[in-house]
mmCIF file of C-alpha atoms in Angstrom:
data_model
loop_
_atom_site.group_PDB
_atom_site.id
_atom_site.type_symbol
_atom_site.label_atom_id
_atom_site.label_comp_id
_atom_site.label_asym_id
_atom_site.label_seq_id
_atom_site.Cartn_x
_atom_site.Cartn_y
_atom_site.Cartn_z
ATOM 1 C CA MET A 1 -30.828 44.973 -34.811
ATOM 2 C CA MET A 2 -31.447 41.758 -32.791
ATOM 3 C CA GLU A 3 -30.298 39.648 -35.665
ATOM 4 C CA LEU A 4 -26.974 41.715 -35.873
ATOM 5 C CA ARG A 5 -26.313 41.216 -32.032
ATOM 6 C CA TRP A 6 -26.790 37.564 -32.403
ATOM 7 C CA LYS A 7 -24.422 37.441 -35.275
ATOM 8 C CA HIS A 8 -21.742 39.450 -33.340
ATOM 9 C CA LEU A 9 -22.210 36.980 -30.430
ATOM 10 C CA ALA A 10 -21.801 34.062 -32.696
ATOM 11 C CA ILE A 11 -18.585 35.444 -34.309
ATOM 12 C CA ALA A 12 -17.209 36.293 -30.842
ATOM 13 C CA LEU A 13 -17.866 32.710 -29.538
ATOM 14 C CA THR A 14 -16.204 31.347 -32.561
ATOM 15 C CA ILE A 15 -13.160 33.555 -32.277
ATOM 16 C CA PHE A 16 -12.554 33.442 -28.503
ATOM 17 C CA PRO A 17 -11.487 29.733 -28.264
ATOM 18 C CA VAL A 18 -9.332 30.220 -31.391
ATOM 19 C CA ALA A 19 -7.631 33.275 -29.850
ATOM 20 C CA ILE A 20 -6.950 31.272 -26.550
ATOM 21 C CA ILE A 21 -5.379 28.447 -28.602
ATOM 22 C CA VAL A 22 -3.234 30.967 -30.693
ATOM 23 C CA PHE A 23 -2.249 32.666 -27.487
ATOM 24 C CA ALA A 24 -1.066 29.515 -25.782
ATOM 25 C CA TRP A 25 0.566 28.170 -28.902
ATOM 26 C CA ILE A 26 2.839 31.209 -29.433
ATOM 27 C CA GLY A 27 4.005 31.001 -25.799
ATOM 28 C CA PHE A 28 2.445 34.229 -24.300
ATOM 29 C CA PHE A 29 0.740 32.204 -21.538
ATOM 30 C CA ASN A 30 2.980 32.213 -18.602
ATOM 31 C CA ILE A 31 3.184 28.681 -17.123
ATOM 32 C CA GLY A 32 5.745 29.566 -14.434
ATOM 33 C CA ALA A 33 4.906 28.446 -10.837
ATOM 34 C CA SER A 34 6.567 31.327 -9.127
ATOM 35 C CA THR A 35 3.754 33.790 -9.748
ATOM 36 C CA GLY A 36 0.917 31.562 -8.683
ATOM 37 C CA HIS A 37 -2.556 31.266 -10.141
ATOM 38 C CA TRP A 38 -4.986 34.107 -10.776
ATOM 39 C CA LYS A 39 -7.583 34.058 -7.993
ATOM 40 C CA VAL A 40 -10.245 32.996 -10.303
ATOM 41 C CA THR A 41 -8.196 30.225 -11.633
ATOM 42 C CA GLU A 42 -7.332 29.001 -8.085
ATOM 43 C CA TRP A 43 -10.985 29.147 -7.057
ATOM 44 C CA LEU A 44 -12.041 27.221 -10.197
ATOM 45 C CA LEU A 45 -9.391 24.465 -9.824
ATOM 46 C CA HIS A 46 -9.945 23.978 -6.029
ATOM 47 C CA SER A 47 -13.670 23.940 -6.347
ATOM 48 C CA ALA A 48 -13.539 21.468 -9.241
ATOM 49 C CA MET A 49 -11.160 19.187 -7.339
ATOM 50 C CA ARG A 50 -13.349 19.156 -4.206
ATOM 51 C CA THR A 51 -16.497 18.503 -6.128
ATOM 52 C CA ALA A 52 -14.956 15.773 -8.247
ATOM 53 C CA VAL A 53 -13.542 13.912 -5.253
ATOM 54 C CA LYS A 54 -16.833 13.960 -3.317
ATOM 55 C CA THR A 55 -18.696 12.851 -6.420
ATOM 56 C CA TYR A 56 -16.413 10.030 -7.370
ATOM 57 C CA ALA A 57 -15.956 8.945 -3.717
ATOM 58 C CA LEU A 58 -19.736 8.717 -3.342
ATOM 59 C CA LEU A 59 -20.148 6.672 -6.523
ATOM 60 C CA GLU A 60 -17.191 4.433 -6.347
ATOM 61 C CA VAL A 61 -16.018 3.815 -2.773
ATOM 62 C CA ASP A 62 -17.557 1.684 -0.236
ATOM 63 C CA ALA A 63 -15.853 2.579 3.150
ATOM 64 C CA PRO A 64 -15.471 -0.204 5.717
ATOM 65 C CA ALA A 65 -17.258 0.044 9.100
ATOM 66 C CA GLN A 66 -13.895 0.011 10.764
ATOM 67 C CA LEU A 67 -10.563 1.202 9.423
ATOM 68 C CA PRO A 68 -7.672 -1.395 9.683
ATOM 69 C CA ARG A 69 -5.836 0.462 12.395
ATOM 70 C CA HIS A 70 -3.626 -2.538 13.124
ATOM 71 C CA ASP A 71 -1.941 -1.746 9.735
ATOM 72 C CA ILE A 72 -0.975 1.861 10.374
ATOM 73 C CA GLY A 73 2.772 0.920 11.036
ATOM 74 C CA PRO A 74 3.510 0.037 7.423
ATOM 75 C CA ALA A 75 1.372 3.041 6.335
ATOM 76 C CA ALA A 76 3.440 5.235 8.436
ATOM 77 C CA GLY A 77 6.598 3.782 6.948
ATOM 78 C CA HIS A 78 5.408 4.621 3.494
ATOM 79 C CA PHE A 79 4.458 8.158 4.566
ATOM 80 C CA ALA A 80 7.880 8.757 5.986
ATOM 81 C CA ARG A 81 9.586 7.760 2.795
ATOM 82 C CA GLY A 82 6.990 8.953 0.146
ATOM 83 C CA CYS A 83 4.813 11.571 1.564
ATOM 84 C CA ALA A 84 6.411 13.682 4.542
ATOM 85 C CA ILE A 85 8.814 15.385 2.211
ATOM 86 C CA CYS A 86 5.846 17.310 0.729
ATOM 87 C CA HIS A 87 3.345 17.268 3.509
ATOM 88 C CA GLY A 88 5.605 17.339 6.557
ATOM 89 C CA ALA A 89 5.100 15.158 9.609
ATOM 90 C CA PRO A 90 4.965 15.605 13.355
ATOM 91 C CA GLY A 91 8.248 17.160 14.200
ATOM 92 C CA GLU A 92 9.442 17.377 10.646
ATOM 93 C CA LEU A 93 9.061 20.513 8.437
ATOM 94 C CA VAL A 94 7.957 20.519 4.811
ATOM 95 C CA SER A 95 10.879 20.595 2.228
ATOM 96 C CA PRO A 96 11.441 24.294 1.022
ATOM 97 C CA SER A 97 11.134 22.899 -2.541
ATOM 98 C CA ALA A 98 7.720 21.469 -1.820
ATOM 99 C CA GLN A 99 6.529 24.801 -0.426
ATOM 100 C CA ARG A 100 7.107 26.265 -3.800
ATOM 101 C CA MET A 101 4.963 23.855 -5.531
ATOM 102 C CA LEU A 102 1.722 25.082 -7.194
ATOM 103 C CA PRO A 103 -0.485 24.485 -5.409
ATOM 104 C CA PRO A 104 1.601 24.029 -2.177
ATOM 105 C CA PRO A 105 0.902 20.485 -0.553
ATOM 106 C CA PRO A 106 -1.328 21.000 2.506
ATOM 107 C CA ASP A 107 -0.563 20.250 6.086
ATOM 108 C CA LEU A 108 -2.478 17.072 6.529
ATOM 109 C CA THR A 109 -2.760 17.332 10.276
ATOM 110 C CA GLU A 110 -4.972 20.369 9.541
ATOM 111 C CA LYS A 111 -6.764 19.046 6.380
ATOM 112 C CA VAL A 112 -7.760 15.453 6.883
ATOM 113 C CA GLY A 113 -10.682 16.409 9.009
ATOM 114 C CA GLU A 114 -12.298 18.144 6.017
ATOM 115 C CA TRP A 115 -12.775 14.741 4.249
ATOM 116 C CA ASN A 116 -14.587 11.570 5.105
ATOM 117 C CA ASP A 117 -12.955 8.148 4.879
ATOM 118 C CA ALA A 118 -14.225 7.375 1.289
ATOM 119 C CA GLU A 119 -12.969 10.780 0.081
ATOM 120 C CA LEU A 120 -9.491 10.340 1.620
ATOM 121 C CA PHE A 121 -9.432 6.860 0.105
ATOM 122 C CA TRP A 122 -10.215 8.211 -3.362
ATOM 123 C CA ILE A 123 -7.430 10.917 -3.069
ATOM 124 C CA VAL A 124 -4.810 8.523 -1.895
ATOM 125 C CA LYS A 125 -5.583 5.821 -4.479
ATOM 126 C CA TYR A 126 -6.015 7.932 -7.620
ATOM 127 C CA GLY A 127 -4.083 11.200 -6.881
ATOM 128 C CA VAL A 128 -5.104 14.661 -8.095
ATOM 129 C CA ARG A 129 -4.327 16.035 -11.451
ATOM 130 C CA PHE A 130 -2.678 19.398 -11.954
ATOM 131 C CA THR A 131 -1.030 19.003 -8.595
ATOM 132 C CA GLY A 132 1.921 17.124 -7.375
ATOM 133 C CA MET A 133 -0.287 14.474 -5.613
ATOM 134 C CA PRO A 134 0.516 11.065 -7.302
ATOM 135 C CA ALA A 135 -1.703 7.992 -7.447
ATOM 136 C CA TRP A 136 -0.910 4.985 -5.204
ATOM 137 C CA PRO A 137 1.946 3.018 -6.742
ATOM 138 C CA THR A 138 -0.415 0.118 -7.610
ATOM 139 C CA GLN A 139 -4.130 0.227 -8.249
ATOM 140 C CA ALA A 140 -4.438 -3.420 -7.181
ATOM 141 C CA ARG A 141 -4.076 -2.945 -3.392
ATOM 142 C CA ASP A 142 -7.068 -1.232 -1.816
ATOM 143 C CA ASP A 143 -6.099 -2.867 1.375
ATOM 144 C CA GLU A 144 -2.914 -0.706 1.517
ATOM 145 C CA VAL A 145 -4.785 2.422 0.661
ATOM 146 C CA TRP A 146 -7.314 1.850 3.644
ATOM 147 C CA ALA A 147 -4.279 1.420 5.864
ATOM 148 C CA MET A 148 -3.033 4.761 4.765
ATOM 149 C CA VAL A 149 -6.494 6.291 5.484
ATOM 150 C CA ALA A 150 -6.413 4.700 8.979
ATOM 151 C CA PHE A 151 -2.936 6.270 9.508
ATOM 152 C CA LEU A 152 -4.086 9.691 8.284
ATOM 153 C CA ARG A 153 -6.972 9.612 10.720
ATOM 154 C CA GLU A 154 -4.340 9.155 13.611
ATOM 155 C CA LEU A 155 -1.917 11.655 12.313
ATOM 156 C CA PRO A 156 -3.403 14.955 13.554
ATOM 157 C CA GLY A 157 -3.154 13.686 17.200
ATOM 158 C CA MET A 158 0.304 12.100 16.842
ATOM 159 C CA SER A 159 3.342 13.383 18.670
ATOM 160 C CA ALA A 160 6.700 13.612 17.103
ATOM 161 C CA GLN A 161 7.995 10.798 19.263
ATOM 162 C CA SER A 162 5.209 8.420 18.512
ATOM 163 C CA TYR A 163 5.288 9.228 14.841
ATOM 164 C CA ARG A 164 8.970 8.393 14.715
ATOM 165 C CA ALA A 165 8.508 5.186 16.594
ATOM 166 C CA LEU A 166 5.824 4.121 14.250
ATOM 167 C CA SER A 167 7.340 5.077 10.970
ATOM 168 C CA LEU A 168 11.021 4.322 11.654
ATOM 169 C CA GLY A 169 10.527 1.100 13.793
ATOM 170 C CA GLN A 170 13.556 -0.471 15.283
ATOM 171 C CA SER A 171 15.909 1.075 12.828
ATOM 172 C CA GLY A 172 15.415 4.554 14.116
ATOM 173 C CA ARG A 173 16.381 6.198 10.944
ATOM 174 C CA LEU A 174 15.449 6.639 7.296
ATOM 175 C CA GLU A 175 18.083 6.318 4.659
ATOM 176 C CA ILE A 176 17.371 8.247 1.451
ATOM 177 C CA SER A 177 19.434 5.858 -0.461
ATOM 178 C CA PRO A 178 19.926 2.694 1.607
ATOM 179 C CA ARG A 179 22.886 1.195 -0.239
ATOM 180 C CA GLY A 180 24.860 -1.728 1.223
ATOM 181 C CA PHE A 181 23.798 -4.560 3.268
ATOM 182 C CA ALA A 182 23.677 -2.752 6.768
ATOM 183 C CA ASN A 183 21.514 -0.019 5.356
ATOM 184 C CA ALA A 184 19.254 -2.478 3.571
ATOM 185 C CA ILE A 185 18.652 -4.454 6.861
ATOM 186 C CA ALA A 186 17.861 -1.117 8.473
ATOM 187 C CA GLU A 187 15.325 -0.288 5.722
ATOM 188 C CA CYS A 188 13.657 -3.720 6.168
ATOM 189 C CA SER A 189 13.557 -3.378 9.965
ATOM 190 C CA ARG A 190 11.395 -0.326 9.835
ATOM 191 C CA CYS A 191 8.381 -2.541 9.160
ATOM 192 C CA HIS A 192 9.597 -6.102 9.745
ATOM 193 C CA GLY A 193 11.818 -5.628 12.865
ATOM 194 C CA ARG A 194 15.504 -6.496 12.793
ATOM 195 C CA ASP A 195 14.800 -10.140 13.742
ATOM 196 C CA GLY A 196 11.988 -10.415 11.178
ATOM 197 C CA LEU A 197 9.260 -11.215 13.801
ATOM 198 C CA LYS A 198 7.239 -8.093 13.534
ATOM 199 C CA ALA A 199 3.991 -8.857 11.707
ATOM 200 C CA GLY A 200 0.563 -7.432 10.864
ATOM 201 C CA GLY A 201 -2.089 -7.405 8.222
ATOM 202 C CA LEU A 202 0.319 -5.970 5.664
ATOM 203 C CA VAL A 203 3.503 -7.392 7.130
ATOM 204 C CA PRO A 204 4.319 -11.109 7.443
ATOM 205 C CA ILE A 205 6.735 -12.976 9.797
ATOM 206 C CA ILE A 206 9.894 -13.380 7.596
ATOM 207 C CA ALA A 207 12.219 -14.757 10.387
ATOM 208 C CA GLY A 208 13.274 -18.317 9.609
ATOM 209 C CA GLN A 209 11.436 -18.418 6.145
ATOM 210 C CA LYS A 210 13.235 -20.266 3.428
ATOM 211 C CA GLU A 211 15.979 -18.338 1.792
ATOM 212 C CA GLY A 212 14.753 -19.141 -1.676
ATOM 213 C CA TYR A 213 11.143 -17.865 -0.970
ATOM 214 C CA LEU A 214 12.568 -14.672 0.597
ATOM 215 C CA LEU A 215 14.922 -14.045 -2.429
ATOM 216 C CA ALA A 216 11.986 -14.920 -4.896
ATOM 217 C CA SER A 217 9.724 -12.386 -2.993
ATOM 218 C CA LEU A 218 12.306 -9.480 -3.243
ATOM 219 C CA ARG A 219 12.748 -10.070 -6.850
ATOM 220 C CA SER A 220 9.013 -10.287 -7.571
ATOM 221 C CA TYR A 221 8.514 -6.953 -5.821
ATOM 222 C CA ALA A 222 11.416 -5.349 -7.767
ATOM 223 C CA ASP A 223 9.946 -6.792 -11.019
ATOM 224 C CA ARG A 224 6.552 -5.488 -10.105
ATOM 225 C CA GLU A 225 5.176 -9.136 -10.579
ATOM 226 C CA ARG A 226 4.025 -8.876 -6.860
ATOM 227 C CA ARG A 227 2.209 -5.546 -6.490
ATOM 228 C CA SER A 228 2.450 -3.458 -3.333
ATOM 229 C CA GLY A 229 2.491 0.219 -2.894
ATOM 230 C CA ILE A 230 4.059 0.023 0.411
ATOM 231 C CA MET A 231 6.976 -2.278 -0.753
ATOM 232 C CA ALA A 232 7.335 -0.355 -4.044
ATOM 233 C CA LEU A 233 9.361 2.557 -2.473
ATOM 234 C CA PRO A 234 11.764 0.638 -0.281
ATOM 235 C CA ILE A 235 12.384 -2.141 -2.945
ATOM 236 C CA SER A 236 13.302 0.569 -5.533
ATOM 237 C CA ALA A 237 15.698 2.176 -3.215
ATOM 238 C CA LEU A 238 17.628 -1.026 -2.485
ATOM 239 C CA ASP A 239 20.474 -2.380 -4.596
ATOM 240 C CA PRO A 240 19.358 -5.707 -6.132
ATOM 241 C CA ALA A 241 22.877 -7.085 -5.442
ATOM 242 C CA VAL A 242 22.019 -7.158 -1.721
ATOM 243 C CA PHE A 243 18.913 -9.233 -2.294
ATOM 244 C CA PRO A 244 20.524 -12.597 -1.700
ATOM 245 C CA ASP A 245 22.277 -11.326 1.497
ATOM 246 C CA VAL A 246 19.050 -9.762 2.904
ATOM 247 C CA ALA A 247 17.231 -13.064 2.211
ATOM 248 C CA ARG A 248 19.951 -15.135 3.873
ATOM 249 C CA HIS A 249 20.007 -12.777 7.003
ATOM 250 C CA PHE A 250 16.238 -13.105 7.677
ATOM 251 C CA SER A 251 16.167 -16.891 6.777
ATOM 252 C CA ARG A 252 18.704 -17.388 9.566
ATOM 253 C CA GLN A 253 16.793 -15.633 12.291
ATOM 254 C CA PRO A 254 15.160 -17.704 15.058
ATOM 255 C CA SER A 255 11.648 -18.539 13.787
ATOM 256 C CA ARG A 256 8.371 -19.085 15.530
ATOM 257 C CA LEU A 257 6.890 -20.574 12.359
ATOM 258 C CA ARG A 258 8.687 -23.847 11.389
ATOM 259 C CA GLN A 259 8.891 -24.800 14.992
ATOM 260 C CA ILE A 260 5.206 -25.127 15.231
ATOM 261 C CA MET A 261 3.546 -28.617 15.125
ATOM 262 C CA PRO A 262 -0.163 -28.308 14.573
ATOM 263 C CA ASP A 263 -2.701 -30.594 16.451
ATOM 264 C CA GLU A 264 -4.076 -32.844 13.768
ATOM 265 C CA ASP A 265 -6.946 -33.957 16.049
ATOM 266 C CA ASP A 266 -8.418 -30.352 15.801
ATOM 267 C CA ARG A 267 -11.779 -30.540 14.120
ATOM 268 C CA SER A 268 -12.376 -26.856 13.528
ATOM 269 C CA ASP A 269 -13.174 -25.777 9.916
ATOM 270 C CA GLY A 270 -9.795 -24.150 9.517
ATOM 271 C CA ALA A 271 -8.045 -27.371 10.503
ATOM 272 C CA ARG A 272 -10.160 -29.403 8.210
ATOM 273 C CA ILE A 273 -9.014 -27.416 5.195
ATOM 274 C CA VAL A 274 -5.422 -27.041 6.348
ATOM 275 C CA PHE A 275 -4.986 -30.896 6.667
ATOM 276 C CA GLY A 276 -7.463 -32.294 4.260
ATOM 277 C CA GLY A 277 -8.752 -29.590 1.946
ATOM 278 C CA ALA A 278 -12.272 -29.586 0.708
ATOM 279 C CA PRO A 279 -12.237 -32.205 -2.028
ATOM 280 C CA ASP A 280 -15.920 -31.586 -2.920
ATOM 281 C CA ARG A 281 -15.024 -28.032 -3.926
ATOM 282 C CA ALA A 282 -11.600 -28.958 -5.488
ATOM 283 C CA ILE A 283 -9.777 -27.087 -2.688
ATOM 284 C CA PRO A 284 -6.372 -28.741 -1.836
ATOM 285 C CA SER A 285 -4.974 -29.180 1.694
ATOM 286 C CA CYS A 286 -2.762 -26.254 2.695
ATOM 287 C CA PHE A 287 -0.222 -28.429 4.284
ATOM 288 C CA GLY A 288 0.196 -30.445 1.096
ATOM 289 C CA CYS A 289 2.479 -27.658 0.042
ATOM 290 C CA HIS A 290 3.039 -25.625 3.270
ATOM 291 C CA GLY A 291 3.586 -28.406 5.805
ATOM 292 C CA ASN A 292 6.550 -28.482 8.170
ATOM 293 C CA THR A 293 8.777 -30.671 5.968
ATOM 294 C CA ALA A 294 12.321 -30.311 4.860
ATOM 295 C CA ILE A 295 11.694 -31.488 1.422
ATOM 296 C CA ARG A 296 9.009 -28.754 0.610
ATOM 297 C CA ASN A 297 9.654 -26.596 -2.321
ATOM 298 C CA GLU A 298 12.170 -23.893 -1.478
ATOM 299 C CA THR A 299 9.883 -21.076 -2.669
ATOM 300 C CA TYR A 300 6.799 -22.206 -0.580
ATOM 301 C CA PRO A 301 6.577 -20.125 2.554
ATOM 302 C CA ASP A 302 5.848 -21.306 6.147
ATOM 303 C CA ILE A 303 2.378 -20.314 7.187
ATOM 304 C CA ALA A 304 1.647 -22.131 10.425
ATOM 305 C CA GLY A 305 1.821 -19.255 13.136
ATOM 306 C CA GLN A 306 1.739 -16.561 10.621
ATOM 307 C CA ASP A 307 -0.285 -13.332 11.435
ATOM 308 C CA GLU A 308 -3.966 -13.971 11.164
ATOM 309 C CA HIS A 309 -4.746 -10.676 9.421
ATOM 310 C CA TYR A 310 -1.966 -11.225 7.073
ATOM 311 C CA ILE A 311 -3.118 -14.717 6.129
ATOM 312 C CA ALA A 312 -6.633 -13.499 5.537
ATOM 313 C CA ASN A 313 -5.430 -10.572 3.449
ATOM 314 C CA GLN A 314 -3.243 -12.679 1.205
ATOM 315 C CA LEU A 315 -5.968 -15.236 0.578
ATOM 316 C CA ARG A 316 -8.396 -12.530 -0.459
ATOM 317 C CA LEU A 317 -5.753 -11.135 -2.799
ATOM 318 C CA PHE A 318 -5.101 -14.517 -4.242
ATOM 319 C CA ARG A 319 -8.852 -15.222 -4.602
ATOM 320 C CA ALA A 320 -9.139 -12.023 -6.659
ATOM 321 C CA ALA A 321 -5.946 -12.963 -8.700
ATOM 322 C CA ALA A 322 -4.422 -9.675 -7.463
ATOM 323 C CA ARG A 323 -1.475 -11.206 -5.733
ATOM 324 C CA GLY A 324 1.566 -12.174 -7.863
ATOM 325 C CA GLY A 325 4.965 -13.332 -6.891
ATOM 326 C CA GLY A 326 7.041 -16.301 -7.997
ATOM 327 C CA GLN A 327 6.405 -18.804 -10.660
ATOM 328 C CA ASN A 328 3.856 -20.637 -8.554
ATOM 329 C CA ALA A 329 1.442 -17.754 -7.740
ATOM 330 C CA HIS A 330 -0.994 -19.302 -10.318
ATOM 331 C CA LEU A 331 -1.410 -22.359 -8.197
ATOM 332 C CA MET A 332 -2.582 -20.236 -5.218
ATOM 333 C CA HIS A 333 -5.019 -18.311 -7.635
ATOM 334 C CA LYS A 334 -6.650 -21.712 -8.470
ATOM 335 C CA SER A 335 -6.647 -22.869 -4.919
ATOM 336 C CA ALA A 336 -8.084 -19.761 -3.367
ATOM 337 C CA GLU A 337 -10.772 -18.936 -5.993
ATOM 338 C CA ARG A 338 -13.266 -21.330 -4.394
ATOM 339 C CA LEU A 339 -12.681 -20.231 -0.851
ATOM 340 C CA SER A 340 -15.560 -18.432 0.713
ATOM 341 C CA ASP A 341 -15.101 -15.603 3.163
ATOM 342 C CA ALA A 342 -16.005 -18.047 5.888
ATOM 343 C CA ASP A 343 -13.322 -20.339 4.749
ATOM 344 C CA ILE A 344 -10.687 -17.503 4.696
ATOM 345 C CA ASN A 345 -11.690 -16.426 8.248
ATOM 346 C CA ALA A 346 -11.515 -20.025 9.473
ATOM 347 C CA LEU A 347 -8.088 -20.661 7.991
ATOM 348 C CA ALA A 348 -6.563 -17.401 9.137
ATOM 349 C CA ALA A 349 -7.789 -17.913 12.621
ATOM 350 C CA PHE A 350 -6.535 -21.453 12.855
ATOM 351 C CA LEU A 351 -3.154 -20.827 11.362
ATOM 352 C CA GLY A 352 -2.590 -17.613 13.226
ATOM 353 C CA ALA A 353 -3.665 -19.036 16.593
ATOM 354 C CA LEU A 354 -0.913 -21.753 16.264
ATOM 355 C CA ALA A 355 1.736 -18.972 17.054
ATOM 356 C CA ALA A 356 0.467 -18.492 20.681
ATOM 357 C CA LYS A 357 -0.686 -22.138 21.029
ATOM 358 C CA ASN A 358 2.369 -24.216 20.158
ATOM 359 C CA ALA A 359 5.403 -21.918 19.286
ATOM 360 C CA THR A 360 8.719 -22.604 20.989
ATOM 361 C CA PRO A 361 10.008 -19.234 22.257
ATOM 362 C CA THR A 362 12.885 -17.837 20.243
ATOM 363 C CA ALA A 363 15.989 -16.037 21.632
ATOM 364 C CA ALA A 364 14.260 -12.831 20.685
ATOM 365 C CA GLN A 365 11.299 -13.704 22.668
ATOM 366 C CA ARG A 366 12.930 -14.995 25.845
#
């Protein structure tokens, strides 16, 4: 009798998965989103998601002691273009279409508190299968993902007015399809400011940069040679035909970069590498390529007076060979690979301090 029962159980276990495959293959399984999941299916998927996020975040993510709150502006700009349509935002309702998604995207002002920083990072970077939550546009920019985590931490307490100021910047608006020169400048101004002087860890000063460098950067972002999740959405929305005009516009803005004349008598570690490099470690002088000279390569940017956080961030990306952009990016990979964390911090502090120390006020600053 017992042997017969075991035989029946074995037959049932063999037939059951085959029956499910046949059931799905002939189209009887209703995949429509309008009816929702069965309660047991919803519970299983939700429980599996939460457990997986917590497990992988614990195993894979090292959260920083402090989140980069100085970078929440660009993260807010990305949220406005890529996230708010599904999740809503302070003063903005969720799209009716997003409300019919299965599962419906959560209101993040209510949900971010349920996750720790590492878990939020994992969700933002990798996305969630079987939902509409995509992965971050590039897997090479953890710095941008942490900036988004910092923004999400601020989101629950943010007013509609402060959110709009943070995400829309000086332009005050978000064009779904920013075609034409005027709309392109408005789109850039959300993060860079209309004069190109707004800067931070993820955003460089672009006012007065050489036109060739700016144009090469725009094209590198568009071709995905220079990877950035925050730049991916606006650059894909712009018409490449306006790239030359956009580069020309910002190159002609009054600059606080090229006007700076560093003090060559400075004996700090940062100054030593900027002017003389570190020959014993095959690290070249920064100003050998980036110095204030009219004959410098058109695609080499000005760095004296650039934002300290931005310089440090870019050097770390170059050191990890995660920073592309232009035909000369490999030169920076070679130059940065021998820089220590102390070198990077010293360089960033020296170059960033030049803005306040020696810059001539521009029309926008007077």
